PDB file of C-alpha atoms in Angstrom:
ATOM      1  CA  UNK A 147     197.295 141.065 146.652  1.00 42.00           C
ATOM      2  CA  UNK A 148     198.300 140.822 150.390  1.00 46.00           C
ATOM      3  CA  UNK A 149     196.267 140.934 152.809  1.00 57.00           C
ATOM      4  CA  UNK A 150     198.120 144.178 154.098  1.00 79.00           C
ATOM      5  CA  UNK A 151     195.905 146.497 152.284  1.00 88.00           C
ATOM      6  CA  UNK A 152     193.271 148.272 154.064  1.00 91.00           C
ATOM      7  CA  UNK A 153     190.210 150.038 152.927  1.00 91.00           C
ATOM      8  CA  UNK A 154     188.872 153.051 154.877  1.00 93.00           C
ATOM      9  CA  UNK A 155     185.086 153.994 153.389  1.00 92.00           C
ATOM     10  CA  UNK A 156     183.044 157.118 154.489  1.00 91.00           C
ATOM     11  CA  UNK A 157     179.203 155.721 153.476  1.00 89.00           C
ATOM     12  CA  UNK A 158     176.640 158.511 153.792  1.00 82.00           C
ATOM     13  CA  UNK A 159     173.725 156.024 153.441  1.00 84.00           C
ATOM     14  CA  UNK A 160     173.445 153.672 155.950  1.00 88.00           C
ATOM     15  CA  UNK A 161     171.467 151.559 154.587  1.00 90.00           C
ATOM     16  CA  UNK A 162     173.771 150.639 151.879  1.00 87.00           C
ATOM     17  CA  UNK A 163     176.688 149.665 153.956  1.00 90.00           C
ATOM     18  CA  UNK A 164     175.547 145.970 154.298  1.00 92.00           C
ATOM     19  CA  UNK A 165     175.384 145.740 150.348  1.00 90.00           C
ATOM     20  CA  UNK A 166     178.542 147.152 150.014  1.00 89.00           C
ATOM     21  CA  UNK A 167     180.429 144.997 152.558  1.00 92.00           C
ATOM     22  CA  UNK A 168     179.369 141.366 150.706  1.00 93.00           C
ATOM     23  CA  UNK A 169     180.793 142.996 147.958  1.00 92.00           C
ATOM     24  CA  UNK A 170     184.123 143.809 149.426  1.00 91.00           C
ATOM     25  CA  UNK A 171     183.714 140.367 150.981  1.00 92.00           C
ATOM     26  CA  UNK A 172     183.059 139.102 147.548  1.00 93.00           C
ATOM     27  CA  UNK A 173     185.623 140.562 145.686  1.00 91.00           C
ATOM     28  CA  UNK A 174     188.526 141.368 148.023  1.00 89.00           C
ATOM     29  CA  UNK A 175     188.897 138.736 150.869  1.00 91.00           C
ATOM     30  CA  UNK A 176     191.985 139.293 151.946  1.00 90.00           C
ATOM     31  CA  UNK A 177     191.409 143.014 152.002  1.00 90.00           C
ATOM     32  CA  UNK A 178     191.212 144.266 156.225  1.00 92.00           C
ATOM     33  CA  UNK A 179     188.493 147.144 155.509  1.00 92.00           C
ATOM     34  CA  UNK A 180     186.461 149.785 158.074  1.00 94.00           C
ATOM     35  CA  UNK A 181     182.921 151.382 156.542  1.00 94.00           C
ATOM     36  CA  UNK A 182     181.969 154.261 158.880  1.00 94.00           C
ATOM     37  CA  UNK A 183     178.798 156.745 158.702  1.00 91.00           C
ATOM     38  CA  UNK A 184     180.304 160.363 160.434  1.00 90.00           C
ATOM     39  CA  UNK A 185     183.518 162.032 159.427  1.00 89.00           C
ATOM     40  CA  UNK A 186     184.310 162.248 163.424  1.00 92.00           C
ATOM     41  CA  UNK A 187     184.934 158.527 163.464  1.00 93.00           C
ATOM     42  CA  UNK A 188     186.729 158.267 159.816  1.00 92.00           C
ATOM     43  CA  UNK A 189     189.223 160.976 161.289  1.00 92.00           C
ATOM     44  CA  UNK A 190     189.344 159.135 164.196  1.00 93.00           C
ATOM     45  CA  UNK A 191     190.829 155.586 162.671  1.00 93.00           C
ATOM     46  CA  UNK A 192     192.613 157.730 160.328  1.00 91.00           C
ATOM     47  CA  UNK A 193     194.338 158.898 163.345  1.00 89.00           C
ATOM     48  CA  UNK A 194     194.808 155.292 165.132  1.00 91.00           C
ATOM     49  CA  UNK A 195     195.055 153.190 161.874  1.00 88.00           C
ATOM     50  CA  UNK A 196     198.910 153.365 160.544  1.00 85.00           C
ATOM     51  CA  UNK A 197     197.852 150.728 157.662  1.00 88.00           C
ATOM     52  CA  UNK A 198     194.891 152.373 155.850  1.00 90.00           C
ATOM     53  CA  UNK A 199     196.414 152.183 151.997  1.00 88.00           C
ATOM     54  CA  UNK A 200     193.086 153.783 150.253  1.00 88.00           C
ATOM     55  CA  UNK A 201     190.156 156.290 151.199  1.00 90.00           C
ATOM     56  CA  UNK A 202     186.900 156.022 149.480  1.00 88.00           C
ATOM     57  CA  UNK A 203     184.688 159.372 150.459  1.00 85.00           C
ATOM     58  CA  UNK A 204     181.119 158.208 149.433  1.00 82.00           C
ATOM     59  CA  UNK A 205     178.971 160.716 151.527  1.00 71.00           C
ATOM     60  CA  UNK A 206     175.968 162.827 150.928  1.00 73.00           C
ATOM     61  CA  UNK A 207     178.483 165.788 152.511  1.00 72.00           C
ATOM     62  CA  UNK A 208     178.203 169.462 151.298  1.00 72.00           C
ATOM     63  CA  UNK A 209     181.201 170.760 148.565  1.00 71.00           C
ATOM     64  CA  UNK A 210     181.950 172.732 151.745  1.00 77.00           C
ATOM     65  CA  UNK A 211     182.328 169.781 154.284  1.00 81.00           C
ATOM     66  CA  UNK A 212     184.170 167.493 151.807  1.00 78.00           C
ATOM     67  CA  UNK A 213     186.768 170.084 151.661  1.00 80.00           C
ATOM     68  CA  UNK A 214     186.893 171.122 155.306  1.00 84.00           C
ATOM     69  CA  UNK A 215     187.314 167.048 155.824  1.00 85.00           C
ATOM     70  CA  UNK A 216     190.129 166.991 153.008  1.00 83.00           C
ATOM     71  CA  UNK A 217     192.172 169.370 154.697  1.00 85.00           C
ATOM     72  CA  UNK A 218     191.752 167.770 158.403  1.00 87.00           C
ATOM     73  CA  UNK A 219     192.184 164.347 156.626  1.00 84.00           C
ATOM     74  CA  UNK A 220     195.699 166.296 154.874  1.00 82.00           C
ATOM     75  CA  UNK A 221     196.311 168.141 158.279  1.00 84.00           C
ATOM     76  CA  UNK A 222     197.239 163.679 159.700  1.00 81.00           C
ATOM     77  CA  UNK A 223     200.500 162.045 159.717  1.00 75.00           C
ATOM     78  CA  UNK A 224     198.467 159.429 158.500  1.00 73.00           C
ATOM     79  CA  UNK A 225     196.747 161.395 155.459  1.00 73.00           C
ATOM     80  CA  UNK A 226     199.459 163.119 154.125  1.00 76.00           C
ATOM     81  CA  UNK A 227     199.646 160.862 151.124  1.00 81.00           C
ATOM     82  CA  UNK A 228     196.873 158.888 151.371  1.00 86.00           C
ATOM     83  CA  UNK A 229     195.069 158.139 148.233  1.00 86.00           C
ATOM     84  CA  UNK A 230     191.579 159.611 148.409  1.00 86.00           C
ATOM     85  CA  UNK A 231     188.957 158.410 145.672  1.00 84.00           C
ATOM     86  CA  UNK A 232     185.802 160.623 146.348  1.00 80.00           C
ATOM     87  CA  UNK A 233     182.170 159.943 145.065  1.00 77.00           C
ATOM     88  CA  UNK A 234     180.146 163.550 143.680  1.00 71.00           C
ATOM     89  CA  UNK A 235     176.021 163.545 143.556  1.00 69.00           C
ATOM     90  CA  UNK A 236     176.879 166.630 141.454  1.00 64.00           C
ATOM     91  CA  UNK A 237     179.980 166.028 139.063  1.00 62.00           C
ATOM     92  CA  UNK A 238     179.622 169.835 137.783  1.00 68.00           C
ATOM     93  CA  UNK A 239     183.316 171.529 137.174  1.00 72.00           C
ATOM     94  CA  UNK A 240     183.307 173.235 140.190  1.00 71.00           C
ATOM     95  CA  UNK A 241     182.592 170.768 142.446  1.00 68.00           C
ATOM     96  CA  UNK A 242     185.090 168.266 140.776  1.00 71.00           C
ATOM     97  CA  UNK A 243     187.791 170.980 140.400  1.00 74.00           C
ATOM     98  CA  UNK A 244     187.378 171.672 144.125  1.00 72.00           C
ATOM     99  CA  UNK A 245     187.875 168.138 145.252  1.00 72.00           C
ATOM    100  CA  UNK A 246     190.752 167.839 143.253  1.00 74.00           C
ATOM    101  CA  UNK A 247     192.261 170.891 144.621  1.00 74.00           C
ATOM    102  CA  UNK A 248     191.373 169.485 147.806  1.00 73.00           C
ATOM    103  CA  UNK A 249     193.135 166.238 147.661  1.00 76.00           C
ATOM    104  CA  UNK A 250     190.825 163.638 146.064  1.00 78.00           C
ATOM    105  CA  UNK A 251     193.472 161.708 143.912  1.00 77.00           C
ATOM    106  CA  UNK A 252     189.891 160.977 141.367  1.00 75.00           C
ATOM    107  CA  UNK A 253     186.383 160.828 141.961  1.00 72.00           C
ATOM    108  CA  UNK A 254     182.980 159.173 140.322  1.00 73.00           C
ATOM    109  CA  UNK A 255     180.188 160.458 139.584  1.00 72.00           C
ATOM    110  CA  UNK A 256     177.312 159.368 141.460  1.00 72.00           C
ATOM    111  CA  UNK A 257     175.276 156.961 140.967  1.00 69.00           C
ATOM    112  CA  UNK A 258     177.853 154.632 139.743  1.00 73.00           C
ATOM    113  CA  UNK A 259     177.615 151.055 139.118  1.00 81.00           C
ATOM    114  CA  UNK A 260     179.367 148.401 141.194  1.00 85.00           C
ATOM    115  CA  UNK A 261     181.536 146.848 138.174  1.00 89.00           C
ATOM    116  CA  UNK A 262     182.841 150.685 137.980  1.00 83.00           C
ATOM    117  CA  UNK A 263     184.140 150.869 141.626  1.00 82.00           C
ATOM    118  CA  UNK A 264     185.452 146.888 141.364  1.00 86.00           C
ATOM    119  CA  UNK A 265     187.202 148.155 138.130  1.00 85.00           C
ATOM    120  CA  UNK A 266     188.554 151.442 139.796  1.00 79.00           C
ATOM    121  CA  UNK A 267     189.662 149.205 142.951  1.00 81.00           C
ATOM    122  CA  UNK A 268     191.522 146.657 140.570  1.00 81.00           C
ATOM    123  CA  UNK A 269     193.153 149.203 138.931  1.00 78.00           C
ATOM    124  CA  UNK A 270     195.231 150.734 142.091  1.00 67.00           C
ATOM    125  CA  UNK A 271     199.054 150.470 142.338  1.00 59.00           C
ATOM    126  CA  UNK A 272     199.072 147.314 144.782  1.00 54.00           C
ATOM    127  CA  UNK A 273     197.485 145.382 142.040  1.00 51.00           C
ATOM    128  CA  UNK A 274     200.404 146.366 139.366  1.00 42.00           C
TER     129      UNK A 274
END
């Protein structure tokens, strides 16, 4: 993989962003990647970023806000067809119907296990 691919995270827990960045680190070294906290500064990179390839949505948001921020994230240039792999503290039907409605191109349920998301990562297009 080149080290043109770019990683855009949304992390709801703060805490857990070190953890997860010495596992990108780890894993992906090539990989350019940003980790923000607030959907006002994920739509803002998404706006100044032309090279994010994937979007991982792994908030503590409400079904409500997840959608609102899929169809702002849809409403970009930039986020048109952006692949969007979101995380759900409550996998029920509904939820996971409305975030595929919404855009998510496939979700987890949460909690998930690290070898899960490294498998899901290896699995994307750039690495066929």
């Amino acid at each position: 993989m080149s080290s043109s691919f770019c990683l855009l995270v949304l992390k709801g827990n703060k805490d857990e962003i070190p953890a997860l960045q010495s596992i990108l680190q780890q894993n992906f070294p090539d990989w350019t990647y940003y980790i923000v906290h607030d959907k006002d500064t994920l739509l803002y990179l998404l706006e100044q970023k032309k090279d994010i390839s994937l979007l991982l949505l792994d908030s503590e948001i409400s079904e409500a806000e997840s959608m609102d921020l899929l169809r702002q994230l849809r409403l970009l240039k930039t986020g048109e067809q952006l692949p969007v792999v979101g995380f759900c503290p409550n996998a029920s039907l509904a939820t996971t119907n409305a975030l595929m409605l919404g855009g998510t191109t496939t979700f987890f349920q949460k909690p998930t296990t690290t070898d899960a998301m490294l498998n899901l990562l290896r699995k994307l297009p750039a690495f066929t």
